[in-house]
């Protein structure tokens, strides 16, 4: 066997090492360790034990293999495997091996949770960069940057990452460039720039280099959790967990379980969170990883608290964790542990101790994650309330909700704006509960406006149009149309399944692209009682805000003599009635419904309408015949005009008083004169031609688009050139993915997502279609769907259906509606009259936003 400096054995062993390093980079340590062992065995058989070249290559292989050993069997096993290399370096002083050794020791110690020791090793390695290869120099900088991030030294981390990017580009190292760019995204996450973090991570993922997909999924999931998209984060974490399990990366499996426990807490699933956090804790404990074990114990304590475990049992471990985190310089984690201890003391009735602890946890810094800031505000407020400090508690709440509004305003995507409200859910609920308990209308309105539908107070931001997005939307349109034609075909099951998977994948890709947009950075101030009452006086309307507190519904009534609060029914009873009513309306919208079934369902619908009327409006004793309603939860999709006491009564549904005032004060754009009224007709509607002809006969200037002319491009153009846009088409609301709720035109579906990317829409939009007044209601009464997107873009008034609508009824109501609108009647009054005059199946149309008049 030939050995020499250029011999085949050394070349083959070096090649095996390179392949092993690539497997480590891709997250496959089990495959890597097999390659490293083959390389060492090859060198052992070479018969040249005294060769310097053999010693150096053996040391390098051992250093690389130590990483695999550490990942598979724990830090101590990995460190033990390096003792021979340490002896070699001490004996020879070989700096080319020493720099590699210190880099690996640093990374392994950091992965094991020993940040200070890891940083010391990496600092030592950085002094020896001249003695290493470019790829290794990049890894030293990347690893040290990671430590700086963990220690909250973001400027130093950014410097290291950018140096690594430059070195990788200079030497043509795509793997190292991809890792450094991805870590720059993670850095922006820690800096609180979530939209930029997602953009940088996406850009890194697009680079052609094989690195661990699972690690990228976990890092991205952490950003999504902080953005409030905990369900999307959990889906990514499940995929990452499968990859880690496949490669036996049990420490990483524990990290996934821990992050999934955080998702479960945000979703209100305390028991699932306990199970996941306990499993993660046990994994870290078995591996001797105290740093990660403490993180798991922290989340487990949060889950225990949410599950109602006795506070007396939670306080001691929480305080112990706080001391351990503080000792390691992890201030945010230490504060979280102290806050958990304070909450546990509150639940145990030890009020003075709780207050003392909660008010001395240290300052809330603007750079802290929004979840940490709002948790601090919440616990402080609870502790102050328990000690009788109501005014100080309210100050904490107000400050926290202002911070939440600023946080939401940093996103350009309405998806992220609405999702991120989840972090302030408990704070907003406490604010409302305090207002309701106090009974003062001004305080109740202030609390409702601070925490309700904050996204409606944010300016719309136009996202840049790009070729990739256009291509993805085109493919999604084709898939959606294909699914519509084949999904009921029993011979196309496999094709349907594949199309659905691809459609879901495209939707996620499109959402991810939208998440990158940055927002306006500020929100409109909430409306005050005086502003609202003055506007109501001018408008001649009454305002009713429905509020849920402590399981009960309440109504705040303004605009009728003195402002007042009225207690209503339990929320659970009302919500169940709304659910039944919606189901009945959907059934009655079907054509060719058997007569007996129609009679039975109509009876059930009438009983639900009467019950809702008695529960929600009866106790209010309203005298005004014009109403502005600000709903909460499922009340957002009640067909108010069908309630017996509101038949013929003009009703506007607005997310909040602030949203109504903003929409009402918007000036008309008389410059939109290309076509003041634009009509669009979708396919497969029996009465659509009658509807369009009837509406065309009403207006002097109108442009109608039907058949092949009714396209997505023409609709988007009309939204910017017409004052009124009427769309008669089949509509579908997607509850789980509301931005992909769609209107079906001749060229395929048009998605709400496409309009969220623009920055303007027509003044008045009529969606004469099923379901498009529906919305997915997120925490903070943040609604997401076609109607909410249009209102967000500045449409003053949207008329849409909150349930299925029979085609013939829609045509009848809409023709009459336009007759009244063209005669100068405002949109709310016109809709009320048109609906009340219709016969046949019900017409569950609602006027959203504000009134509009020609």
PDB file of C-alpha atoms in Angstrom, residues 577-777:
ATOM      1  CA  UNK A 577     -76.666  30.414  18.812  1.00  0.00           C
ATOM      2  CA  UNK A 578     -74.499  32.256  16.271  1.00  0.00           C
ATOM      3  CA  UNK A 579     -72.974  28.940  15.179  1.00  0.00           C
ATOM      4  CA  UNK A 580     -76.407  27.349  14.691  1.00  0.00           C
ATOM      5  CA  UNK A 581     -77.727  30.365  12.816  1.00  0.00           C
ATOM      6  CA  UNK A 582     -74.807  30.335  10.421  1.00  0.00           C
ATOM      7  CA  UNK A 583     -75.343  26.622   9.694  1.00  0.00           C
ATOM      8  CA  UNK A 584     -79.055  27.160   9.014  1.00  0.00           C
ATOM      9  CA  UNK A 585     -78.372  30.090   6.684  1.00  0.00           C
ATOM     10  CA  UNK A 586     -75.881  28.021   4.690  1.00  0.00           C
ATOM     11  CA  UNK A 587     -78.484  25.271   4.229  1.00  0.00           C
ATOM     12  CA  UNK A 588     -81.179  27.708   3.124  1.00  0.00           C
ATOM     13  CA  UNK A 589     -78.860  29.177   0.472  1.00  0.00           C
ATOM     14  CA  UNK A 590     -78.961  25.936  -1.535  1.00  0.00           C
ATOM     15  CA  UNK A 591     -81.156  25.797  -4.586  1.00  0.00           C
ATOM     16  CA  UNK A 592     -83.619  22.912  -4.954  1.00  0.00           C
ATOM     17  CA  UNK A 593     -83.863  22.401  -1.207  1.00  0.00           C
ATOM     18  CA  UNK A 594     -86.628  19.875  -0.361  1.00  0.00           C
ATOM     19  CA  UNK A 595     -89.718  21.706   0.883  1.00  0.00           C
ATOM     20  CA  UNK A 596     -89.985  19.839   4.183  1.00  0.00           C
ATOM     21  CA  UNK A 597     -86.343  20.461   4.989  1.00  0.00           C
ATOM     22  CA  UNK A 598     -86.656  24.137   4.036  1.00  0.00           C
ATOM     23  CA  UNK A 599     -89.591  24.540   6.436  1.00  0.00           C
ATOM     24  CA  UNK A 600     -87.738  22.842   9.295  1.00  0.00           C
ATOM     25  CA  UNK A 601     -84.513  24.785   8.822  1.00  0.00           C
ATOM     26  CA  UNK A 602     -86.377  28.076   8.368  1.00  0.00           C
ATOM     27  CA  UNK A 603     -88.127  27.488  11.678  1.00  0.00           C
ATOM     28  CA  UNK A 604     -84.831  26.792  13.434  1.00  0.00           C
ATOM     29  CA  UNK A 605     -83.318  29.904  11.867  1.00  0.00           C
ATOM     30  CA  UNK A 606     -86.206  32.116  13.035  1.00  0.00           C
ATOM     31  CA  UNK A 607     -85.921  30.764  16.576  1.00  0.00           C
ATOM     32  CA  UNK A 608     -82.194  31.515  16.634  1.00  0.00           C
ATOM     33  CA  UNK A 609     -82.774  35.038  15.301  1.00  0.00           C
ATOM     34  CA  UNK A 610     -85.428  35.709  17.930  1.00  0.00           C
ATOM     35  CA  UNK A 611     -83.232  34.374  20.732  1.00  0.00           C
ATOM     36  CA  UNK A 612     -80.243  36.436  19.624  1.00  0.00           C
ATOM     37  CA  UNK A 613     -82.440  39.501  19.365  1.00  0.00           C
ATOM     38  CA  UNK A 614     -83.737  38.986  22.893  1.00  0.00           C
ATOM     39  CA  UNK A 615     -80.266  38.329  24.328  1.00  0.00           C
ATOM     40  CA  UNK A 616     -78.281  41.017  22.523  1.00  0.00           C
ATOM     41  CA  UNK A 617     -80.671  43.869  21.790  1.00  0.00           C
ATOM     42  CA  UNK A 618     -83.740  43.402  24.002  1.00  0.00           C
ATOM     43  CA  UNK A 619     -82.012  44.526  27.227  1.00  0.00           C
ATOM     44  CA  UNK A 620     -80.637  47.650  25.505  1.00  0.00           C
ATOM     45  CA  UNK A 621     -84.056  49.262  24.887  1.00  0.00           C
ATOM     46  CA  UNK A 622     -82.684  51.228  21.970  1.00  0.00           C
ATOM     47  CA  UNK A 623     -84.688  54.152  20.675  1.00  0.00           C
ATOM     48  CA  UNK A 624     -82.387  55.093  17.803  1.00  0.00           C
ATOM     49  CA  UNK A 625     -83.104  53.613  14.388  1.00  0.00           C
ATOM     50  CA  UNK A 626     -79.497  53.834  13.123  1.00  0.00           C
ATOM     51  CA  UNK A 627     -76.808  51.658  14.691  1.00  0.00           C
ATOM     52  CA  UNK A 628     -73.045  51.298  14.618  1.00  0.00           C
ATOM     53  CA  UNK A 629     -72.082  47.905  16.076  1.00  0.00           C
ATOM     54  CA  UNK A 630     -68.584  46.960  17.223  1.00  0.00           C
ATOM     55  CA  UNK A 631     -68.721  43.192  17.811  1.00  0.00           C
ATOM     56  CA  UNK A 632     -66.503  40.768  19.679  1.00  0.00           C
ATOM     57  CA  UNK A 633     -65.643  37.187  18.730  1.00  0.00           C
ATOM     58  CA  UNK A 634     -68.277  35.307  16.685  1.00  0.00           C
ATOM     59  CA  UNK A 635     -70.637  38.320  16.803  1.00  0.00           C
ATOM     60  CA  UNK A 636     -68.542  39.730  13.945  1.00  0.00           C
ATOM     61  CA  UNK A 637     -70.484  37.517  11.516  1.00  0.00           C
ATOM     62  CA  UNK A 638     -74.047  37.958  12.804  1.00  0.00           C
ATOM     63  CA  UNK A 639     -76.496  39.033  10.027  1.00  0.00           C
ATOM     64  CA  UNK A 640     -77.778  41.942  12.098  1.00  0.00           C
ATOM     65  CA  UNK A 641     -80.333  43.070   9.533  1.00  0.00           C
ATOM     66  CA  UNK A 642     -82.220  39.766   9.921  1.00  0.00           C
ATOM     67  CA  UNK A 643     -82.826  40.203  13.664  1.00  0.00           C
ATOM     68  CA  UNK A 644     -86.538  41.019  14.149  1.00  0.00           C
ATOM     69  CA  UNK A 645     -85.987  44.335  15.948  1.00  0.00           C
ATOM     70  CA  UNK A 646     -83.520  45.540  13.292  1.00  0.00           C
ATOM     71  CA  UNK A 647     -85.554  44.779  10.146  1.00  0.00           C
ATOM     72  CA  UNK A 648     -85.296  47.916   8.016  1.00  0.00           C
ATOM     73  CA  UNK A 649     -82.899  49.548  10.478  1.00  0.00           C
ATOM     74  CA  UNK A 650     -79.598  50.866   9.035  1.00  0.00           C
ATOM     75  CA  UNK A 651     -76.753  48.973  10.708  1.00  0.00           C
ATOM     76  CA  UNK A 652     -73.019  49.361  10.197  1.00  0.00           C
ATOM     77  CA  UNK A 653     -70.565  46.845  11.653  1.00  0.00           C
ATOM     78  CA  UNK A 654     -67.111  48.252  12.431  1.00  0.00           C
ATOM     79  CA  UNK A 655     -64.085  46.630  14.109  1.00  0.00           C
ATOM     80  CA  UNK A 656     -63.941  49.473  16.633  1.00  0.00           C
ATOM     81  CA  UNK A 657     -65.049  53.049  17.247  1.00  0.00           C
ATOM     82  CA  UNK A 658     -61.650  54.184  15.991  1.00  0.00           C
ATOM     83  CA  UNK A 659     -62.082  52.249  12.748  1.00  0.00           C
ATOM     84  CA  UNK A 660     -65.582  53.681  12.252  1.00  0.00           C
ATOM     85  CA  UNK A 661     -64.429  57.250  12.878  1.00  0.00           C
ATOM     86  CA  UNK A 662     -61.493  56.832  10.491  1.00  0.00           C
ATOM     87  CA  UNK A 663     -63.663  55.383   7.730  1.00  0.00           C
ATOM     88  CA  UNK A 664     -66.416  57.963   8.267  1.00  0.00           C
ATOM     89  CA  UNK A 665     -64.000  60.872   7.982  1.00  0.00           C
ATOM     90  CA  UNK A 666     -62.355  59.595   4.780  1.00  0.00           C
ATOM     91  CA  UNK A 667     -62.956  62.005   1.925  1.00  0.00           C
ATOM     92  CA  UNK A 668     -64.386  60.847  -1.391  1.00  0.00           C
ATOM     93  CA  UNK A 669     -61.991  60.590  -4.320  1.00  0.00           C
ATOM     94  CA  UNK A 670     -63.813  62.460  -7.070  1.00  0.00           C
ATOM     95  CA  UNK A 671     -60.802  61.959  -9.348  1.00  0.00           C
ATOM     96  CA  UNK A 672     -61.818  58.311  -9.824  1.00  0.00           C
ATOM     97  CA  UNK A 673     -63.834  59.198 -12.900  1.00  0.00           C
ATOM     98  CA  UNK A 674     -62.644  56.657 -15.471  1.00  0.00           C
ATOM     99  CA  UNK A 675     -65.713  54.621 -14.527  1.00  0.00           C
ATOM    100  CA  UNK A 676     -67.528  55.629 -11.329  1.00  0.00           C
ATOM    101  CA  UNK A 677     -69.207  52.205 -11.098  1.00  0.00           C
ATOM    102  CA  UNK A 678     -67.637  48.902 -12.163  1.00  0.00           C
ATOM    103  CA  UNK A 679     -69.560  45.614 -12.231  1.00  0.00           C
ATOM    104  CA  UNK A 680     -68.044  42.134 -12.339  1.00  0.00           C
ATOM    105  CA  UNK A 681     -69.859  38.869 -12.981  1.00  0.00           C
ATOM    106  CA  UNK A 682     -68.388  35.458 -12.235  1.00  0.00           C
ATOM    107  CA  UNK A 683     -69.341  32.174 -13.918  1.00  0.00           C
ATOM    108  CA  UNK A 684     -72.013  29.609 -12.988  1.00  0.00           C
ATOM    109  CA  UNK A 685     -74.516  31.952 -11.303  1.00  0.00           C
ATOM    110  CA  UNK A 686     -78.055  31.390 -12.506  1.00  0.00           C
ATOM    111  CA  UNK A 687     -79.315  34.957 -12.014  1.00  0.00           C
ATOM    112  CA  UNK A 688     -76.111  36.922 -12.573  1.00  0.00           C
ATOM    113  CA  UNK A 689     -77.140  38.360 -15.949  1.00  0.00           C
ATOM    114  CA  UNK A 690     -80.401  39.663 -14.439  1.00  0.00           C
ATOM    115  CA  UNK A 691     -78.399  41.177 -11.571  1.00  0.00           C
ATOM    116  CA  UNK A 692     -75.970  42.991 -13.853  1.00  0.00           C
ATOM    117  CA  UNK A 693     -78.649  44.206 -16.260  1.00  0.00           C
ATOM    118  CA  UNK A 694     -80.736  45.512 -13.382  1.00  0.00           C
ATOM    119  CA  UNK A 695     -77.780  47.374 -11.868  1.00  0.00           C
ATOM    120  CA  UNK A 696     -76.588  48.742 -15.236  1.00  0.00           C
ATOM    121  CA  UNK A 697     -80.017  50.253 -15.818  1.00  0.00           C
ATOM    122  CA  UNK A 698     -79.686  52.257 -12.593  1.00  0.00           C
ATOM    123  CA  UNK A 699     -76.410  54.109 -13.191  1.00  0.00           C
ATOM    124  CA  UNK A 700     -75.582  56.669 -15.879  1.00  0.00           C
ATOM    125  CA  UNK A 701     -71.894  55.769 -15.996  1.00  0.00           C
ATOM    126  CA  UNK A 702     -71.095  52.107 -15.470  1.00  0.00           C
ATOM    127  CA  UNK A 703     -68.679  49.561 -16.898  1.00  0.00           C
ATOM    128  CA  UNK A 704     -69.596  45.888 -16.759  1.00  0.00           C
ATOM    129  CA  UNK A 705     -67.160  42.972 -17.002  1.00  0.00           C
ATOM    130  CA  UNK A 706     -68.455  39.471 -17.587  1.00  0.00           C
ATOM    131  CA  UNK A 707     -67.317  36.259 -19.207  1.00  0.00           C
ATOM    132  CA  UNK A 708     -63.715  36.373 -20.372  1.00  0.00           C
ATOM    133  CA  UNK A 709     -63.568  40.110 -19.617  1.00  0.00           C
ATOM    134  CA  UNK A 710     -64.060  39.653 -15.884  1.00  0.00           C
ATOM    135  CA  UNK A 711     -60.452  39.021 -14.932  1.00  0.00           C
ATOM    136  CA  UNK A 712     -58.276  39.532 -11.885  1.00  0.00           C
ATOM    137  CA  UNK A 713     -56.323  42.234 -13.740  1.00  0.00           C
ATOM    138  CA  UNK A 714     -59.475  44.203 -14.597  1.00  0.00           C
ATOM    139  CA  UNK A 715     -60.712  43.886 -11.019  1.00  0.00           C
ATOM    140  CA  UNK A 716     -57.483  45.261  -9.598  1.00  0.00           C
ATOM    141  CA  UNK A 717     -57.578  48.107 -12.097  1.00  0.00           C
ATOM    142  CA  UNK A 718     -61.179  48.918 -11.206  1.00  0.00           C
ATOM    143  CA  UNK A 719     -60.277  49.028  -7.513  1.00  0.00           C
ATOM    144  CA  UNK A 720     -58.028  52.008  -8.246  1.00  0.00           C
ATOM    145  CA  UNK A 721     -60.126  53.783 -10.901  1.00  0.00           C
ATOM    146  CA  UNK A 722     -63.739  53.347  -9.757  1.00  0.00           C
ATOM    147  CA  UNK A 723     -65.599  54.653  -6.741  1.00  0.00           C
ATOM    148  CA  UNK A 724     -67.996  51.694  -6.577  1.00  0.00           C
ATOM    149  CA  UNK A 725     -67.050  48.109  -7.402  1.00  0.00           C
ATOM    150  CA  UNK A 726     -69.759  45.430  -7.424  1.00  0.00           C
ATOM    151  CA  UNK A 727     -68.737  41.761  -7.688  1.00  0.00           C
ATOM    152  CA  UNK A 728     -71.368  39.097  -8.306  1.00  0.00           C
ATOM    153  CA  UNK A 729     -69.540  35.785  -8.095  1.00  0.00           C
ATOM    154  CA  UNK A 730     -69.111  32.628  -6.094  1.00  0.00           C
ATOM    155  CA  UNK A 731     -67.061  33.275  -2.991  1.00  0.00           C
ATOM    156  CA  UNK A 732     -65.350  31.009  -0.489  1.00  0.00           C
ATOM    157  CA  UNK A 733     -63.943  31.899   2.931  1.00  0.00           C
ATOM    158  CA  UNK A 734     -61.010  29.770   4.082  1.00  0.00           C
ATOM    159  CA  UNK A 735     -61.170  29.615   7.862  1.00  0.00           C
ATOM    160  CA  UNK A 736     -57.665  28.208   8.379  1.00  0.00           C
ATOM    161  CA  UNK A 737     -55.988  30.360   5.727  1.00  0.00           C
ATOM    162  CA  UNK A 738     -58.221  33.431   5.384  1.00  0.00           C
ATOM    163  CA  UNK A 739     -55.960  35.420   3.058  1.00  0.00           C
ATOM    164  CA  UNK A 740     -56.687  32.752   0.436  1.00  0.00           C
ATOM    165  CA  UNK A 741     -60.424  33.252   0.636  1.00  0.00           C
ATOM    166  CA  UNK A 742     -61.423  33.697  -2.969  1.00  0.00           C
ATOM    167  CA  UNK A 743     -63.803  35.202  -5.512  1.00  0.00           C
ATOM    168  CA  UNK A 744     -64.262  33.116  -8.642  1.00  0.00           C
ATOM    169  CA  UNK A 745     -63.999  35.040 -11.904  1.00  0.00           C
ATOM    170  CA  UNK A 746     -63.615  33.705 -15.440  1.00  0.00           C
ATOM    171  CA  UNK A 747     -59.836  33.467 -15.214  1.00  0.00           C
ATOM    172  CA  UNK A 748     -59.981  31.545 -11.953  1.00  0.00           C
ATOM    173  CA  UNK A 749     -60.088  32.560  -8.308  1.00  0.00           C
ATOM    174  CA  UNK A 750     -58.984  35.979  -7.069  1.00  0.00           C
ATOM    175  CA  UNK A 751     -57.509  35.794  -3.564  1.00  0.00           C
ATOM    176  CA  UNK A 752     -57.709  38.311  -0.737  1.00  0.00           C
ATOM    177  CA  UNK A 753     -53.928  37.909  -0.531  1.00  0.00           C
ATOM    178  CA  UNK A 754     -53.539  39.720  -3.854  1.00  0.00           C
ATOM    179  CA  UNK A 755     -55.280  42.812  -2.528  1.00  0.00           C
ATOM    180  CA  UNK A 756     -53.409  42.826   0.765  1.00  0.00           C
ATOM    181  CA  UNK A 757     -50.330  43.549  -1.364  1.00  0.00           C
ATOM    182  CA  UNK A 758     -51.803  46.753  -2.806  1.00  0.00           C
ATOM    183  CA  UNK A 759     -52.323  50.015  -0.941  1.00  0.00           C
ATOM    184  CA  UNK A 760     -55.748  51.221  -2.062  1.00  0.00           C
ATOM    185  CA  UNK A 761     -59.221  50.062  -3.030  1.00  0.00           C
ATOM    186  CA  UNK A 762     -62.509  51.538  -4.184  1.00  0.00           C
ATOM    187  CA  UNK A 763     -64.536  53.684  -1.761  1.00  0.00           C
ATOM    188  CA  UNK A 764     -67.447  51.260  -1.770  1.00  0.00           C
ATOM    189  CA  UNK A 765     -67.232  47.563  -2.586  1.00  0.00           C
ATOM    190  CA  UNK A 766     -70.185  45.169  -2.814  1.00  0.00           C
ATOM    191  CA  UNK A 767     -69.382  41.462  -2.618  1.00  0.00           C
ATOM    192  CA  UNK A 768     -72.572  39.866  -3.877  1.00  0.00           C
ATOM    193  CA  UNK A 769     -71.208  36.445  -3.045  1.00  0.00           C
ATOM    194  CA  UNK A 770     -71.462  33.784  -0.384  1.00  0.00           C
ATOM    195  CA  UNK A 771     -69.361  33.917   2.763  1.00  0.00           C
ATOM    196  CA  UNK A 772     -67.069  36.851   1.978  1.00  0.00           C
ATOM    197  CA  UNK A 773     -68.307  38.837   4.972  1.00  0.00           C
ATOM    198  CA  UNK A 774     -66.999  36.049   7.151  1.00  0.00           C
ATOM    199  CA  UNK A 775     -63.662  36.364   8.894  1.00  0.00           C
ATOM    200  CA  UNK A 776     -61.273  34.280  10.917  1.00  0.00           C
ATOM    201  CA  UNK A 777     -61.229  35.969  14.313  1.00  0.00           C
TER     202      UNK A 777
END
